[in-house]
PDB file of C-alpha atoms and ligand atoms in Angstrom:
ATOM      1  CA  MET A1182      23.186  15.763  -3.514  1.00 79.00           C
ATOM      2  CA  SER A1183      20.864  13.824  -5.800  1.00 91.00           C
ATOM      3  CA  ARG A1184      18.367  11.262  -4.335  1.00 94.00           C
ATOM      4  CA  CYS A1185      18.205   7.727  -5.638  1.00 97.00           C
ATOM      5  CA  VAL A1186      14.712   6.284  -6.406  1.00 98.00           C
ATOM      6  CA  GLU A1187      14.350   2.557  -7.039  1.00 97.00           C
ATOM      7  CA  VAL A1188      11.326   0.305  -7.587  1.00 98.00           C
ATOM      8  CA  LEU A1189      11.419  -3.322  -6.696  1.00 97.00           C
ATOM      9  CA  LEU A1190       8.873  -4.552  -9.252  1.00 97.00           C
ATOM     10  CA  GLY A1191       7.914  -7.727  -7.428  1.00 94.00           C
ATOM     11  CA  PRO A1192       9.000 -10.360  -4.946  1.00 93.00           C
ATOM     12  CA  PRO A1193      11.563 -11.385  -3.875  1.00 89.00           C
ATOM     13  CA  TRP A1194      12.447  -8.063  -2.450  1.00 91.00           C
ATOM     14  CA  SER A1195      16.120  -7.226  -1.670  1.00 88.00           C
ATOM     15  CA  ALA A1196      16.582  -6.272   1.946  1.00 89.00           C
ATOM     16  CA  ASP A1197      19.850  -4.719   1.077  1.00 90.00           C
ATOM     17  CA  VAL A1198      18.367  -2.280  -1.284  1.00 92.00           C
ATOM     18  CA  MET A1199      15.797  -1.168   1.370  1.00 94.00           C
ATOM     19  CA  ARG A1200      18.306  -0.673   4.314  1.00 94.00           C
ATOM     20  CA  GLY A1201      18.430   2.972   5.337  1.00 96.00           C
ATOM     21  CA  ALA A1202      16.021   4.103   2.690  1.00 97.00           C
ATOM     22  CA  HIS A1203      12.478   5.564   2.877  1.00 97.00           C
ATOM     23  CA  VAL A1204      10.309   2.599   1.773  1.00 97.00           C
ATOM     24  CA  ALA A1205       6.837   2.873   0.124  1.00 98.00           C
ATOM     25  CA  VAL A1206       4.894  -0.347  -0.046  1.00 98.00           C
ATOM     26  CA  VAL A1207       2.445  -0.401  -2.961  1.00 98.00           C
ATOM     27  CA  ASP A1208      -0.435  -2.859  -3.135  1.00 97.00           C
ATOM     28  CA  VAL A1209      -2.962  -1.044  -5.358  1.00 98.00           C
ATOM     29  CA  LEU A1210      -5.441  -4.001  -5.315  1.00 98.00           C
ATOM     30  CA  ARG A1211      -6.340  -3.764  -2.507  1.00 97.00           C
ATOM     31  CA  ALA A1212      -4.367  -3.550   0.797  1.00 97.00           C
ATOM     32  CA  SER A1213      -2.752  -0.059   0.315  1.00 98.00           C
ATOM     33  CA  THR A1214      -5.999   1.358  -0.899  1.00 98.00           C
ATOM     34  CA  THR A1215      -7.869  -0.107   1.995  1.00 98.00           C
ATOM     35  CA  ILE A1216      -5.413   0.989   4.617  1.00 98.00           C
ATOM     36  CA  ALA A1217      -5.499   4.583   3.386  1.00 98.00           C
ATOM     37  CA  THR A1218      -9.267   4.532   3.317  1.00 98.00           C
ATOM     38  CA  ALA A1219      -9.425   3.151   6.838  1.00 98.00           C
ATOM     39  CA  LEU A1220      -7.166   5.827   8.284  1.00 98.00           C
ATOM     40  CA  ALA A1221      -8.971   8.613   6.261  1.00 98.00           C
ATOM     41  CA  ASN A1222     -12.100   7.416   7.815  1.00 98.00           C
ATOM     42  CA  GLY A1223     -10.794   7.701  11.391  1.00 98.00           C
ATOM     43  CA  ALA A1224      -9.355   4.300  12.205  1.00 98.00           C
ATOM     44  CA  ALA A1225      -6.785   4.788  15.200  1.00 98.00           C
ATOM     45  CA  GLY A1226      -4.258   2.509  13.410  1.00 98.00           C
ATOM     46  CA  VAL A1227      -3.715  -0.540  11.297  1.00 98.00           C
ATOM     47  CA  ILE A1228      -1.527  -3.459  12.572  1.00 98.00           C
ATOM     48  CA  PRO A1229      -0.313  -5.572   9.710  1.00 97.00           C
ATOM     49  CA  VAL A1230       0.274  -9.216  10.723  1.00 96.00           C
ATOM     50  CA  ALA A1231       1.374 -12.220   8.825  1.00 92.00           C
ATOM     51  CA  ASP A1232      -1.493 -14.627   9.361  1.00 94.00           C
ATOM     52  CA  PRO A1233      -4.891 -15.042  10.927  1.00 96.00           C
ATOM     53  CA  ALA A1234      -3.420 -16.747  14.101  1.00 96.00           C
ATOM     54  CA  ASP A1235      -1.134 -13.634  14.684  1.00 96.00           C
ATOM     55  CA  ALA A1236      -4.153 -11.391  14.196  1.00 96.00           C
ATOM     56  CA  ILE A1237      -6.146 -13.180  16.946  1.00 95.00           C
ATOM     57  CA  ALA A1238      -3.156 -13.111  19.321  1.00 96.00           C
ATOM     58  CA  VAL A1239      -2.530  -9.301  18.796  1.00 96.00           C
ATOM     59  CA  GLY A1240      -6.275  -8.488  18.932  1.00 94.00           C
ATOM     60  CA  HIS A1241      -6.745 -10.333  22.180  1.00 91.00           C
ATOM     61  CA  ARG A1242      -3.666  -8.635  23.716  1.00 95.00           C
ATOM     62  CA  LEU A1243      -5.102  -5.256  22.814  1.00 96.00           C
ATOM     63  CA  GLY A1244      -8.670  -6.050  23.979  1.00 95.00           C
ATOM     64  CA  ARG A1245     -11.432  -7.306  21.750  1.00 93.00           C
ATOM     65  CA  GLU A1246     -13.581  -4.216  22.091  1.00 93.00           C
ATOM     66  CA  ARG A1247     -10.850  -1.955  20.747  1.00 95.00           C
ATOM     67  CA  VAL A1248     -10.075  -3.942  17.602  1.00 97.00           C
ATOM     68  CA  LEU A1249     -11.535  -5.018  14.401  1.00 98.00           C
ATOM     69  CA  PHE A1250     -10.027  -8.210  12.748  1.00 98.00           C
ATOM     70  CA  CYS A1251      -9.744  -7.618   8.987  1.00 98.00           C
ATOM     71  CA  GLY A1252      -8.178  -9.121   5.876  1.00 97.00           C
ATOM     72  CA  GLU A1253      -8.642 -11.661   3.203  1.00 97.00           C
ATOM     73  CA  ARG A1254      -7.557 -14.979   1.815  1.00 96.00           C
ATOM     74  CA  ASP A1255      -8.380 -15.619  -1.828  1.00 96.00           C
ATOM     75  CA  ALA A1256      -9.976 -12.128  -1.697  1.00 96.00           C
ATOM     76  CA  GLN A1257     -12.730 -13.181   0.783  1.00 97.00           C
ATOM     77  CA  ARG A1258     -13.174 -12.304   4.439  1.00 98.00           C
ATOM     78  CA  ILE A1259     -11.405 -14.763   6.785  1.00 98.00           C
ATOM     79  CA  GLU A1260     -13.771 -16.884   8.729  1.00 97.00           C
ATOM     80  CA  GLY A1261     -14.518 -15.266  12.196  1.00 96.00           C
ATOM     81  CA  PHE A1262     -13.088 -11.912  11.113  1.00 98.00           C
ATOM     82  CA  ASP A1263     -15.036  -8.612  11.326  1.00 98.00           C
ATOM     83  CA  LEU A1264     -14.178  -7.232   7.888  1.00 98.00           C
ATOM     84  CA  ASP A1265     -12.760  -8.265   4.528  1.00 98.00           C
ATOM     85  CA  ASN A1266     -10.182  -6.312   2.426  1.00 98.00           C
ATOM     86  CA  SER A1267     -12.623  -4.265   0.490  1.00 98.00           C
ATOM     87  CA  PRO A1268     -12.191  -0.492   0.903  1.00 98.00           C
ATOM     88  CA  ALA A1269     -15.989  -0.133   0.751  1.00 98.00           C
ATOM     89  CA  SER A1270     -16.216  -2.062   4.161  1.00 98.00           C
ATOM     90  CA  PHE A1271     -14.132   0.540   5.942  1.00 98.00           C
ATOM     91  CA  GLY A1272     -16.597   3.397   6.324  1.00 98.00           C
ATOM     92  CA  PRO A1273     -16.361   5.953   9.161  1.00 98.00           C
ATOM     93  CA  SER A1274     -19.217   4.481  11.180  1.00 98.00           C
ATOM     94  CA  VAL A1275     -17.423   1.047  11.215  1.00 98.00           C
ATOM     95  CA  VAL A1276     -13.779   2.001  11.768  1.00 98.00           C
ATOM     96  CA  ALA A1277     -13.567   5.435  13.605  1.00 98.00           C
ATOM     97  CA  GLY A1278     -11.543   4.945  16.671  1.00 97.00           C
ATOM     98  CA  LYS A1279     -10.865   1.327  16.163  1.00 98.00           C
ATOM     99  CA  THR A1280      -7.505  -0.396  15.808  1.00 98.00           C
ATOM    100  CA  LEU A1281      -7.507  -2.694  12.816  1.00 98.00           C
ATOM    101  CA  VAL A1282      -5.561  -5.934  13.006  1.00 98.00           C
ATOM    102  CA  MET A1283      -5.054  -6.887   9.295  1.00 98.00           C
ATOM    103  CA  THR A1284      -3.710  -9.843   7.333  1.00 97.00           C
ATOM    104  CA  THR A1285      -3.800  -9.982   3.512  1.00 96.00           C
ATOM    105  CA  SER A1286      -2.159 -12.427   0.964  1.00 94.00           C
ATOM    106  CA  ASN A1287       0.419  -9.985  -0.433  1.00 92.00           C
ATOM    107  CA  GLY A1288       0.289  -6.445   1.001  1.00 89.00           C
ATOM    108  CA  THR A1289       0.831  -7.148   4.826  1.00 90.00           C
ATOM    109  CA  ARG A1290       3.419  -9.798   3.760  1.00 88.00           C
ATOM    110  CA  ALA A1291       5.368  -7.172   1.860  1.00 92.00           C
ATOM    111  CA  LEU A1292       5.271  -4.918   4.968  1.00 93.00           C
ATOM    112  CA  HIS A1293       6.757  -7.750   6.947  1.00 89.00           C
ATOM    113  CA  ALA A1294       9.646  -8.139   4.493  1.00 89.00           C
ATOM    114  CA  VAL A1295      10.789  -4.518   4.887  1.00 89.00           C
ATOM    115  CA  ALA A1296      13.901  -4.522   7.066  1.00 81.00           C
ATOM    116  CA  GLY A1297      16.108  -1.797   8.290  1.00 91.00           C
ATOM    117  CA  ALA A1298      14.268   1.005   6.436  1.00 96.00           C
ATOM    118  CA  ALA A1299      14.560   4.704   7.637  1.00 96.00           C
ATOM    119  CA  SER A1300      10.801   4.866   7.301  1.00 97.00           C
ATOM    120  CA  VAL A1301       7.964   2.778   5.858  1.00 97.00           C
ATOM    121  CA  CYS A1302       4.713   4.051   4.372  1.00 98.00           C
ATOM    122  CA  THR A1303       1.937   2.405   2.253  1.00 98.00           C
ATOM    123  CA  VAL A1304       1.006   3.961  -1.061  1.00 98.00           C
ATOM    124  CA  ALA A1305      -1.792   3.283  -3.588  1.00 98.00           C
ATOM    125  CA  LEU A1306      -3.072   5.359  -6.486  1.00 98.00           C
ATOM    126  CA  VAL A1307      -5.600   7.016  -4.214  1.00 98.00           C
ATOM    127  CA  ASN A1308      -2.914   8.658  -2.023  1.00 98.00           C
ATOM    128  CA  ARG A1309      -0.086   8.925  -4.587  1.00 98.00           C
ATOM    129  CA  THR A1310       0.476  12.647  -4.411  1.00 98.00           C
ATOM    130  CA  ALA A1311       0.021  12.852  -0.604  1.00 98.00           C
ATOM    131  CA  ALA A1312       2.658  10.170  -0.266  1.00 98.00           C
ATOM    132  CA  ALA A1313       5.001  11.795  -2.809  1.00 98.00           C
ATOM    133  CA  ASP A1314       4.718  14.997  -0.787  1.00 97.00           C
ATOM    134  CA  VAL A1315       5.800  13.274   2.435  1.00 97.00           C
ATOM    135  CA  LEU A1316       8.637  11.314   0.779  1.00 97.00           C
ATOM    136  CA  ALA A1317       9.909  14.427  -0.941  1.00 96.00           C
ATOM    137  CA  HIS A1318      10.362  16.246   2.323  1.00 94.00           C
ATOM    138  CA  ALA A1319      12.436  13.455   3.894  1.00 93.00           C
ATOM    139  CA  ASP A1320      16.162  13.103   3.194  1.00 92.00           C
ATOM    140  CA  GLY A1321      17.704  10.068   1.591  1.00 95.00           C
ATOM    141  CA  ASP A1322      17.012   7.433  -0.953  1.00 97.00           C
ATOM    142  CA  ILE A1323      13.512   6.136  -1.727  1.00 98.00           C
ATOM    143  CA  VAL A1324      12.669   2.487  -2.467  1.00 97.00           C
ATOM    144  CA  ILE A1325       9.206   1.641  -3.754  1.00 98.00           C
ATOM    145  CA  VAL A1326       8.231  -1.985  -3.087  1.00 97.00           C
ATOM    146  CA  CYS A1327       5.515  -3.545  -5.272  1.00 97.00           C
ATOM    147  CA  ALA A1328       3.677  -6.141  -3.204  1.00 97.00           C
ATOM    148  CA  GLY A1329       2.809  -8.201  -6.288  1.00 96.00           C
ATOM    149  CA  GLU A1330       0.478 -11.094  -6.641  1.00 92.00           C
ATOM    150  CA  ALA A1331       1.057 -14.723  -5.587  1.00 90.00           C
ATOM    151  CA  ASN A1332       4.792 -14.149  -5.190  1.00 90.00           C
ATOM    152  CA  ALA A1333       5.127 -12.492  -8.642  1.00 94.00           C
ATOM    153  CA  PHE A1334       4.916  -9.228 -10.631  1.00 97.00           C
ATOM    154  CA  ALA A1335       1.483  -7.503 -10.607  1.00 98.00           C
ATOM    155  CA  LEU A1336       0.655  -4.930 -13.318  1.00 98.00           C
ATOM    156  CA  GLU A1337      -1.397  -2.652 -11.035  1.00 98.00           C
ATOM    157  CA  ASP A1338       1.368  -2.335  -8.502  1.00 98.00           C
ATOM    158  CA  ALA A1339       3.951  -1.473 -11.200  1.00 98.00           C
ATOM    159  CA  ILE A1340       1.604   1.197 -12.496  1.00 98.00           C
ATOM    160  CA  GLY A1341       1.052   2.551  -8.966  1.00 98.00           C
ATOM    161  CA  ALA A1342       4.787   2.604  -8.374  1.00 98.00           C
ATOM    162  CA  GLY A1343       5.265   4.543 -11.656  1.00 98.00           C
ATOM    163  CA  ALA A1344       2.567   7.097 -10.734  1.00 98.00           C
ATOM    164  CA  LEU A1345       4.532   7.749  -7.429  1.00 98.00           C
ATOM    165  CA  VAL A1346       7.808   8.039  -9.351  1.00 98.00           C
ATOM    166  CA  ASP A1347       6.161  10.447 -11.746  1.00 98.00           C
ATOM    167  CA  ALA A1348       4.982  12.635  -8.851  1.00 98.00           C
ATOM    168  CA  LEU A1349       8.399  12.504  -7.093  1.00 98.00           C
ATOM    169  CA  LEU A1350      10.009  13.835 -10.302  1.00 97.00           C
ATOM    170  CA  THR A1351       7.865  16.926 -10.065  1.00 96.00           C
ATOM    171  CA  LEU A1352       8.588  17.523  -6.284  1.00 96.00           C
ATOM    172  CA  VAL A1353      12.219  16.567  -5.812  1.00 93.00           C
ATOM    173  CA  ASN A1354      14.932  18.655  -7.475  1.00 89.00           C
ATOM    174  CA  ARG A1355      17.724  16.101  -8.006  1.00 92.00           C
ATOM    175  CA  VAL A1356      16.595  12.567  -8.569  1.00 94.00           C
ATOM    176  CA  GLU A1357      18.520   9.590  -9.889  1.00 96.00           C
ATOM    177  CA  LEU A1358      16.152   6.933 -11.183  1.00 98.00           C
ATOM    178  CA  ARG A1359      17.435   3.350 -11.030  1.00 97.00           C
ATOM    179  CA  ASP A1360      16.241   0.926 -13.814  1.00 98.00           C
ATOM    180  CA  GLY A1361      13.121  -0.370 -11.815  1.00 98.00           C
ATOM    181  CA  ALA A1362      12.001   3.178 -11.204  1.00 98.00           C
ATOM    182  CA  ARG A1363      12.687   4.160 -14.932  1.00 98.00           C
ATOM    183  CA  ALA A1364      10.605   1.142 -16.052  1.00 98.00           C
ATOM    184  CA  ALA A1365       7.710   1.865 -13.786  1.00 98.00           C
ATOM    185  CA  ALA A1366       7.578   5.524 -14.741  1.00 98.00           C
ATOM    186  CA  LEU A1367       7.619   4.625 -18.443  1.00 98.00           C
ATOM    187  CA  LEU A1368       4.745   2.140 -17.822  1.00 98.00           C
ATOM    188  CA  TYR A1369       2.688   4.697 -15.889  1.00 98.00           C
ATOM    189  CA  ARG A1370       3.083   7.326 -18.567  1.00 98.00           C
ATOM    190  CA  SER A1371       1.998   4.874 -21.215  1.00 98.00           C
ATOM    191  CA  VAL A1372      -1.389   4.326 -19.518  1.00 98.00           C
ATOM    192  CA  ALA A1373      -1.906   7.558 -17.611  1.00 98.00           C
ATOM    193  CA  GLY A1374      -4.679   8.737 -20.012  1.00 97.00           C
ATOM    194  CA  ARG A1375      -6.579   5.342 -19.481  1.00 98.00           C
ATOM    195  CA  LEU A1376      -5.699   4.484 -15.937  1.00 98.00           C
ATOM    196  CA  ALA A1377      -8.989   2.729 -15.025  1.00 98.00           C
ATOM    197  CA  ASP A1378      -8.812   0.500 -18.064  1.00 98.00           C
ATOM    198  CA  ALA A1379      -5.190  -0.359 -17.529  1.00 98.00           C
ATOM    199  CA  ILE A1380      -5.838  -1.293 -13.861  1.00 98.00           C
ATOM    200  CA  ALA A1381      -9.028  -3.266 -14.772  1.00 98.00           C
ATOM    201  CA  SER A1382      -6.969  -5.211 -17.372  1.00 98.00           C
ATOM    202  CA  ALA A1383      -4.627  -6.656 -14.751  1.00 98.00           C
ATOM    203  CA  ASP A1384      -4.936 -10.338 -13.768  1.00 97.00           C
ATOM    204  CA  HIS A1385      -5.799  -9.651 -10.119  1.00 97.00           C
ATOM    205  CA  ALA A1386      -8.341  -7.024 -11.181  1.00 98.00           C
ATOM    206  CA  GLN A1387     -10.045  -9.523 -13.456  1.00 98.00           C
ATOM    207  CA  SER A1388     -10.066 -12.234 -10.622  1.00 98.00           C
ATOM    208  CA  LEU A1389     -11.558  -9.597  -8.147  1.00 98.00           C
ATOM    209  CA  ALA A1390     -14.218  -8.688 -10.715  1.00 98.00           C
ATOM    210  CA  GLN A1391     -15.184 -12.361 -11.179  1.00 98.00           C
ATOM    211  CA  LYS A1392     -15.615 -12.540  -7.403  1.00 98.00           C
ATOM    212  CA  GLY A1393     -18.021  -9.589  -7.420  1.00 98.00           C
ATOM    213  CA  PHE A1394     -15.430  -6.892  -6.478  1.00 98.00           C
ATOM    214  CA  ALA A1395     -15.462  -4.904  -9.678  1.00 98.00           C
ATOM    215  CA  PRO A1396     -16.485  -1.658  -7.847  1.00 98.00           C
ATOM    216  CA  ASP A1397     -13.344  -2.069  -5.720  1.00 98.00           C
ATOM    217  CA  VAL A1398     -11.202  -2.234  -8.832  1.00 98.00           C
ATOM    218  CA  THR A1399     -12.665   1.153 -10.000  1.00 98.00           C
ATOM    219  CA  ARG A1400     -12.259   2.768  -6.598  1.00 98.00           C
ATOM    220  CA  CYS A1401      -8.651   1.551  -6.380  1.00 98.00           C
ATOM    221  CA  ALA A1402      -7.889   3.001  -9.825  1.00 98.00           C
ATOM    222  CA  ALA A1403      -8.819   6.510  -8.906  1.00 98.00           C
ATOM    223  CA  LEU A1404      -5.902   8.903  -8.587  1.00 98.00           C
ATOM    224  CA  ASP A1405      -5.350  11.231  -5.577  1.00 98.00           C
ATOM    225  CA  THR A1406      -8.795  10.900  -4.028  1.00 98.00           C
ATOM    226  CA  LEU A1407      -7.318  10.725  -0.407  1.00 98.00           C
ATOM    227  CA  ASP A1408      -4.887  13.100   1.316  1.00 97.00           C
ATOM    228  CA  VAL A1409      -3.522  10.744   3.798  1.00 98.00           C
ATOM    229  CA  VAL A1410      -0.258   8.769   4.226  1.00 98.00           C
ATOM    230  CA  PRO A1411      -0.125   5.679   6.433  1.00 98.00           C
ATOM    231  CA  MET A1412       3.302   5.428   8.154  1.00 98.00           C
ATOM    232  CA  LEU A1413       4.603   2.475  10.101  1.00 97.00           C
ATOM    233  CA  ARG A1414       5.474   3.439  13.725  1.00 96.00           C
ATOM    234  CA  ASP A1415       6.400   0.669  16.085  1.00 95.00           C
ATOM    235  CA  GLY A1416       4.498  -1.888  14.056  1.00 96.00           C
ATOM    236  CA  VAL A1417       1.370   0.205  13.618  1.00 97.00           C
ATOM    237  CA  LEU A1418       0.323   2.085  10.494  1.00 98.00           C
ATOM    238  CA  VAL A1419      -0.871   5.624  11.527  1.00 98.00           C
ATOM    239  CA  LEU A1420      -1.449   8.873   9.753  1.00 96.00           C
ATOM    240  CA  SER A1421       1.650  10.778   8.847  1.00 88.00           C
ATOM    241  CA  PRO A1422       1.744  14.346  10.009  1.00 77.00           C
ATOM    242  CA  ALA A1423       1.371  16.639   6.999  1.00 62.00           C
ATOM    243  CA  ALA A1424       4.650  17.420   5.240  1.00 55.00           C
ATOM    244  CA  SER A1425       6.022  20.762   6.245  1.00 47.00           C
ATOM    245  CA  PRO A1426       5.986  23.391   3.378  1.00 48.00           C
ATOM    246  CA  GLY A1427       9.163  24.405   1.606  1.00 40.00           C
TER     247      GLY A1427
HETATM  248  C1  MLT B 793      -3.347  -8.446  -0.916  1.00 72.53           C
HETATM  249  O1  MLT B 793      -2.776  -7.900  -0.058  1.00 72.53           O
HETATM  250  O2  MLT B 793      -2.960  -9.574  -1.274  1.00 72.53           O
HETATM  251  C2  MLT B 793      -4.486  -8.010  -1.651  1.00 72.53           C
HETATM  252  O3  MLT B 793      -4.892  -6.779  -1.099  1.00 72.53           O
HETATM  253  C3  MLT B 793      -5.520  -9.040  -1.897  1.00 72.53           C
HETATM  254  C4  MLT B 793      -6.872  -8.472  -2.188  1.00 72.53           C
HETATM  255  O4  MLT B 793      -7.137  -7.920  -3.244  1.00 72.53           O
HETATM  256  O5  MLT B 793      -7.748  -8.557  -1.255  1.00 72.53           O
END
């Protein structure tokens, strides 16, 4: 039986399409990249929450010494929080063993819009092949959700989704692409030879660069630098066990 792959290119995201499917949430700039970096560097888990007040409530329930409050509004660290949303802030000496409570403008919001999925993971360019491998070994349809920017389409997420579709096509025998997936794959292939430039040309990349985060944009545009897949389990993003061979 062939597996259906769809890409929801931007908000609003259809809950009907996600129900029962394996859902991959893509926020290339920067939440999905930062979450993958944090788990690769030894964070115990990442709890995505909707807003700063929720973060404080969850953090205090878990115990202040175990958690780091992280996230951004308008790309900057939230007042009173420990970390911003820059992957560069999430080094091993900072995050190892800690539970991160995170709120971002678009990425964690998209994670909260996912309803009734068979599984949920987060994907960026940096962990595209690792995620494709895990998704290829699961049964059922795949829905890739682009977090977007300010409630609209974001170029970098569509490119990231297309990169994931492209990898899935090499790993899954029988795939039926829906129109969103077809469009994302076409877009990715049209820029694959100049990925860093294409990501840097996106509106959100330019806004990040103006705020001093150009190195983040470069880091987020790198393909397959991390071999980790954050999976949502009981409200916490944790490392997926490696996909079994075969
Ligand atoms: C988001 O989730 O909205 C982004 O990660 C924002 C950012 O670049 O910090």
